[in-house]
mmCIF file of C-alpha atoms in Angstrom:
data_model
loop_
_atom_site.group_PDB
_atom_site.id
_atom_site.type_symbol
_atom_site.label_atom_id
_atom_site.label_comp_id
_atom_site.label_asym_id
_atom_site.label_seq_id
_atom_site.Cartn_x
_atom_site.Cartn_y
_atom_site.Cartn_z
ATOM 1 C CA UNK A 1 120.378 137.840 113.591
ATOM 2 C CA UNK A 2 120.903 138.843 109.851
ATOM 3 C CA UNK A 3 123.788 136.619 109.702
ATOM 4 C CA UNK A 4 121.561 133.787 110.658
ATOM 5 C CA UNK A 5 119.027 135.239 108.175
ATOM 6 C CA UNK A 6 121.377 135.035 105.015
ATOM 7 C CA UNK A 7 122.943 131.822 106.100
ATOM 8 C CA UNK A 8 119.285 130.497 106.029
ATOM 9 C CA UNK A 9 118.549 132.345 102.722
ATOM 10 C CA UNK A 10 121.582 131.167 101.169
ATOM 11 C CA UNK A 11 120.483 127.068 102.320
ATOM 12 C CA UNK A 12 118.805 125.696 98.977
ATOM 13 C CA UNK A 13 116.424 122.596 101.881
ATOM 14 C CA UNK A 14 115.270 125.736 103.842
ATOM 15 C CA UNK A 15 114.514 127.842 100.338
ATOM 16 C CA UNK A 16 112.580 124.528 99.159
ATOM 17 C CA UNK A 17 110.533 124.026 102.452
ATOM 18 C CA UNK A 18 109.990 127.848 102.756
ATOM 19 C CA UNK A 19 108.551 128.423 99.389
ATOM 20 C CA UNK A 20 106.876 124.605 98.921
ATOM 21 C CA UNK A 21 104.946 126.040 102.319
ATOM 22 C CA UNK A 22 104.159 129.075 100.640
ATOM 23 C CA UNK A 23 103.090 127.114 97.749
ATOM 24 C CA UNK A 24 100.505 125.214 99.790
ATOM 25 C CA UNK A 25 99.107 128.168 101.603
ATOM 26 C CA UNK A 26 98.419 129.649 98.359
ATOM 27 C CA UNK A 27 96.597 126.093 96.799
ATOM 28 C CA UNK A 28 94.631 126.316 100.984
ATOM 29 C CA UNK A 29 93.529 130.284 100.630
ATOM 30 C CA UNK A 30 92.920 130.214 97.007
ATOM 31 C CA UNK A 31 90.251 127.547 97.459
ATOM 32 C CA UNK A 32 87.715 129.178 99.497
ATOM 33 C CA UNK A 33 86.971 131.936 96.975
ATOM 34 C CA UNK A 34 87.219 128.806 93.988
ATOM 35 C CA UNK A 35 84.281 127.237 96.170
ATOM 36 C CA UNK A 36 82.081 130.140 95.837
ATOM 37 C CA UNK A 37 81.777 129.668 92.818
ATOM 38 C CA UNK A 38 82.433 126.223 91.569
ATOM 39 C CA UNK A 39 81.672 122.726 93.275
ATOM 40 C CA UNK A 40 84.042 121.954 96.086
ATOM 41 C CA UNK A 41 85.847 118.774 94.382
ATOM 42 C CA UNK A 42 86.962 121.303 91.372
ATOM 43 C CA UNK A 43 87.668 123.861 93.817
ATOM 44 C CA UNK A 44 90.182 121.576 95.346
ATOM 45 C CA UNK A 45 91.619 120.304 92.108
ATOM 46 C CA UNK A 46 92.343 124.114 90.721
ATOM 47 C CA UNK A 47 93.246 125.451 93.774
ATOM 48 C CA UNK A 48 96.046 122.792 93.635
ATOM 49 C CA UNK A 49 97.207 123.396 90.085
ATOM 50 C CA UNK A 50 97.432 127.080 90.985
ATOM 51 C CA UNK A 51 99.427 125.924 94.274
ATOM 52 C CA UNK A 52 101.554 123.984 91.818
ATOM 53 C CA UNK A 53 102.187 126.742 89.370
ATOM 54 C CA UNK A 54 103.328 128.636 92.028
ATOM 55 C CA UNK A 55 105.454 126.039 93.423
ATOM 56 C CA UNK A 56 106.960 125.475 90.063
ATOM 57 C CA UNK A 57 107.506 129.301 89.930
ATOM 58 C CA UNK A 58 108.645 129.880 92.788
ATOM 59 C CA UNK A 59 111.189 126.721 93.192
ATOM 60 C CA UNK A 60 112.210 127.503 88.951
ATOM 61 C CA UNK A 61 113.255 131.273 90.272
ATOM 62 C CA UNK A 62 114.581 130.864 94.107
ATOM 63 C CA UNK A 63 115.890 126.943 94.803
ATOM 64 C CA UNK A 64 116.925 125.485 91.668
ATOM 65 C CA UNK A 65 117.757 128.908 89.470
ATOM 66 C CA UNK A 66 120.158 127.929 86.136
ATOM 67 C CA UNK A 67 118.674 124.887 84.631
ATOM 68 C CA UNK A 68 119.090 125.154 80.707
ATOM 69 C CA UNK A 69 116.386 122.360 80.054
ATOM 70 C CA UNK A 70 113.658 123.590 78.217
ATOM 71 C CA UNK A 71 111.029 124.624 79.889
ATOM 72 C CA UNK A 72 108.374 122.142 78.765
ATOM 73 C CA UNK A 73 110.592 119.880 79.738
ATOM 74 C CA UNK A 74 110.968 121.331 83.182
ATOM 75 C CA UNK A 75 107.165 121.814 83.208
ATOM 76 C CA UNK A 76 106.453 118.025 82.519
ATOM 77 C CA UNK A 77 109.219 116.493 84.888
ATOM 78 C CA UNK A 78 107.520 118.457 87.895
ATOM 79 C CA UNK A 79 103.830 117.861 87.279
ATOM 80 C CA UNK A 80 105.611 113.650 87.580
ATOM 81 C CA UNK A 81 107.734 114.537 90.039
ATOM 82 C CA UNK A 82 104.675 115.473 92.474
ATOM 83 C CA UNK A 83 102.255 112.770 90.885
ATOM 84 C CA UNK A 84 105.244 110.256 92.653
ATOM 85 C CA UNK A 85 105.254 112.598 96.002
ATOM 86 C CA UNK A 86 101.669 111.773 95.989
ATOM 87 C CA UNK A 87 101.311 107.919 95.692
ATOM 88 C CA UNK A 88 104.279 108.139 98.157
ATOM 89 C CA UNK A 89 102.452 110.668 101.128
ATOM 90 C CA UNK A 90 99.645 108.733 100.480
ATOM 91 C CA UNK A 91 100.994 105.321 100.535
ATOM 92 C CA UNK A 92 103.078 106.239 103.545
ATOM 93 C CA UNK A 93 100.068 107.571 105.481
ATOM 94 C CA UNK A 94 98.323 104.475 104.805
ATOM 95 C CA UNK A 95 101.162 102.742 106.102
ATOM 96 C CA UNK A 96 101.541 104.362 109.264
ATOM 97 C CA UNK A 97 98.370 104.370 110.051
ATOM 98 C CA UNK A 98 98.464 100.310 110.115
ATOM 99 C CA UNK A 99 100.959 100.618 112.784
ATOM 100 C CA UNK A 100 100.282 99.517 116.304
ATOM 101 C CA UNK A 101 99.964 102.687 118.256
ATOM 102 C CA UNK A 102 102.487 103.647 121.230
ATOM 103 C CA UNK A 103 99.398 105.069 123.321
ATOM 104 C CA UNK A 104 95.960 105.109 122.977
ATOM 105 C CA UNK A 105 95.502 108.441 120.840
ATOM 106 C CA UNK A 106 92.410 109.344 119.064
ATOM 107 C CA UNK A 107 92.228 108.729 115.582
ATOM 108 C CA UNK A 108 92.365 112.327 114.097
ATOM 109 C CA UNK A 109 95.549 112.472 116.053
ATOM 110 C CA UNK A 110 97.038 109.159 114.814
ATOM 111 C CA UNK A 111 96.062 110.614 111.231
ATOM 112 C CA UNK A 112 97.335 113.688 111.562
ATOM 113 C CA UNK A 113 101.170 112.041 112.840
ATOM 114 C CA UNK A 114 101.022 109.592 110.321
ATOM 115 C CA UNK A 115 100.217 112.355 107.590
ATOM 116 C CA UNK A 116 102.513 114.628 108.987
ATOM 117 C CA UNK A 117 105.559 112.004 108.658
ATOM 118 C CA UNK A 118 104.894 110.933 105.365
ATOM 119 C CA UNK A 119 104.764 114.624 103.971
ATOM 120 C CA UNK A 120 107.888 114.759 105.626
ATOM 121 C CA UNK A 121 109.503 111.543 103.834
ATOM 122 C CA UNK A 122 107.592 113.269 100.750
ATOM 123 C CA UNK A 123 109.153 116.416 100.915
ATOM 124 C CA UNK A 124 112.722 114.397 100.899
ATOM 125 C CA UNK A 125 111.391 112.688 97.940
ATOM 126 C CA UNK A 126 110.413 116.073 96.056
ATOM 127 C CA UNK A 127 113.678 117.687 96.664
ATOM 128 C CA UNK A 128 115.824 115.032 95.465
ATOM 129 C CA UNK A 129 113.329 114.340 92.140
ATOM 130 C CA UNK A 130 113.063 118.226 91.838
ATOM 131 C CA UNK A 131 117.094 118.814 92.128
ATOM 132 C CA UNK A 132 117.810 115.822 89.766
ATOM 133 C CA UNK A 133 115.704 115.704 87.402
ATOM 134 C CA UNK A 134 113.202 118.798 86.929
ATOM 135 C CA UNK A 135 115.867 121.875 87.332
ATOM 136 C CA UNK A 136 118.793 119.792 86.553
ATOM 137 C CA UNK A 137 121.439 121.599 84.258
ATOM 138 C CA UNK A 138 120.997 119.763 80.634
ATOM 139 C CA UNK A 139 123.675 117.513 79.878
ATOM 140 C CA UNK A 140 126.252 118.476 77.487
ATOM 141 C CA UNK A 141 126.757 116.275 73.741
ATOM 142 C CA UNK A 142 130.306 115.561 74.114
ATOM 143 C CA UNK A 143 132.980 116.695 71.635
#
């Protein structure tokens, strides 16, 4: 078992998912106390920059470690990154949901499939954008 436990550690896609997960649970929990004490709708929005920052954290530290682009720079590619991982789950969703249906499910399930897949195709999206161009290494002038 630790053998498959390092292999997995050592696998950049199952760092990403592990810690973008642990990114949302933190935007989900950190929410409910936000709501106490602020109206839900900015609740939601800080509770998702805070799920971001940690995202950005985490990802920086454990997935894409060595990038020499400044960190502004870094900073400003991601918050783009996931503005186009947005439009995309959403669009996707939207999509899907226009689909004729196999079988006769009930809406919230037919919502919850079509969400599910486009976080999915999302999640491919972030990677990729995230790999490339947030924590790339900064090209080098030549000479």
């Amino acid at each position: 078992m630790p053998a498959l436990l390092q292999r997995l550690a050592s696998n950049q896609v199952f760092r990403f998912l592990l810690l973008g997960g642990t990114a949302a649970t933190i935007n989900w929990i950190v929410r409910f106390p936000l709501s106490a004490a602020m109206p839900m709708g900015a609740a939601v929005i800080l509770a998702y920059m805070i799920g971001m920052g940690a995202g950005f954290t985490l990802y920086r530290k454990y997935v894409f470690p060595g990038s020499t682009r400044p960190l502004m720079e870094q900073t400003m590619t991601f918050i783009g990154v996931n503005l186009v991982g947005a439009v995309v789950v959403l669009g996707l969703t939207t999509l899907f949901l226009q689909m004729p249906a196999a079988a006769p499910w009930p809406n919230v399930v037919r919502e919850g499939l079509a969400h599910g897949a486009a976080i999915g195709v999302g999640a491919v999206i972030n990677f990729i954008g995230h790999k490339q161009l947030t924590f790339r290494l900064a090209s080098r002038p030549a000479g």
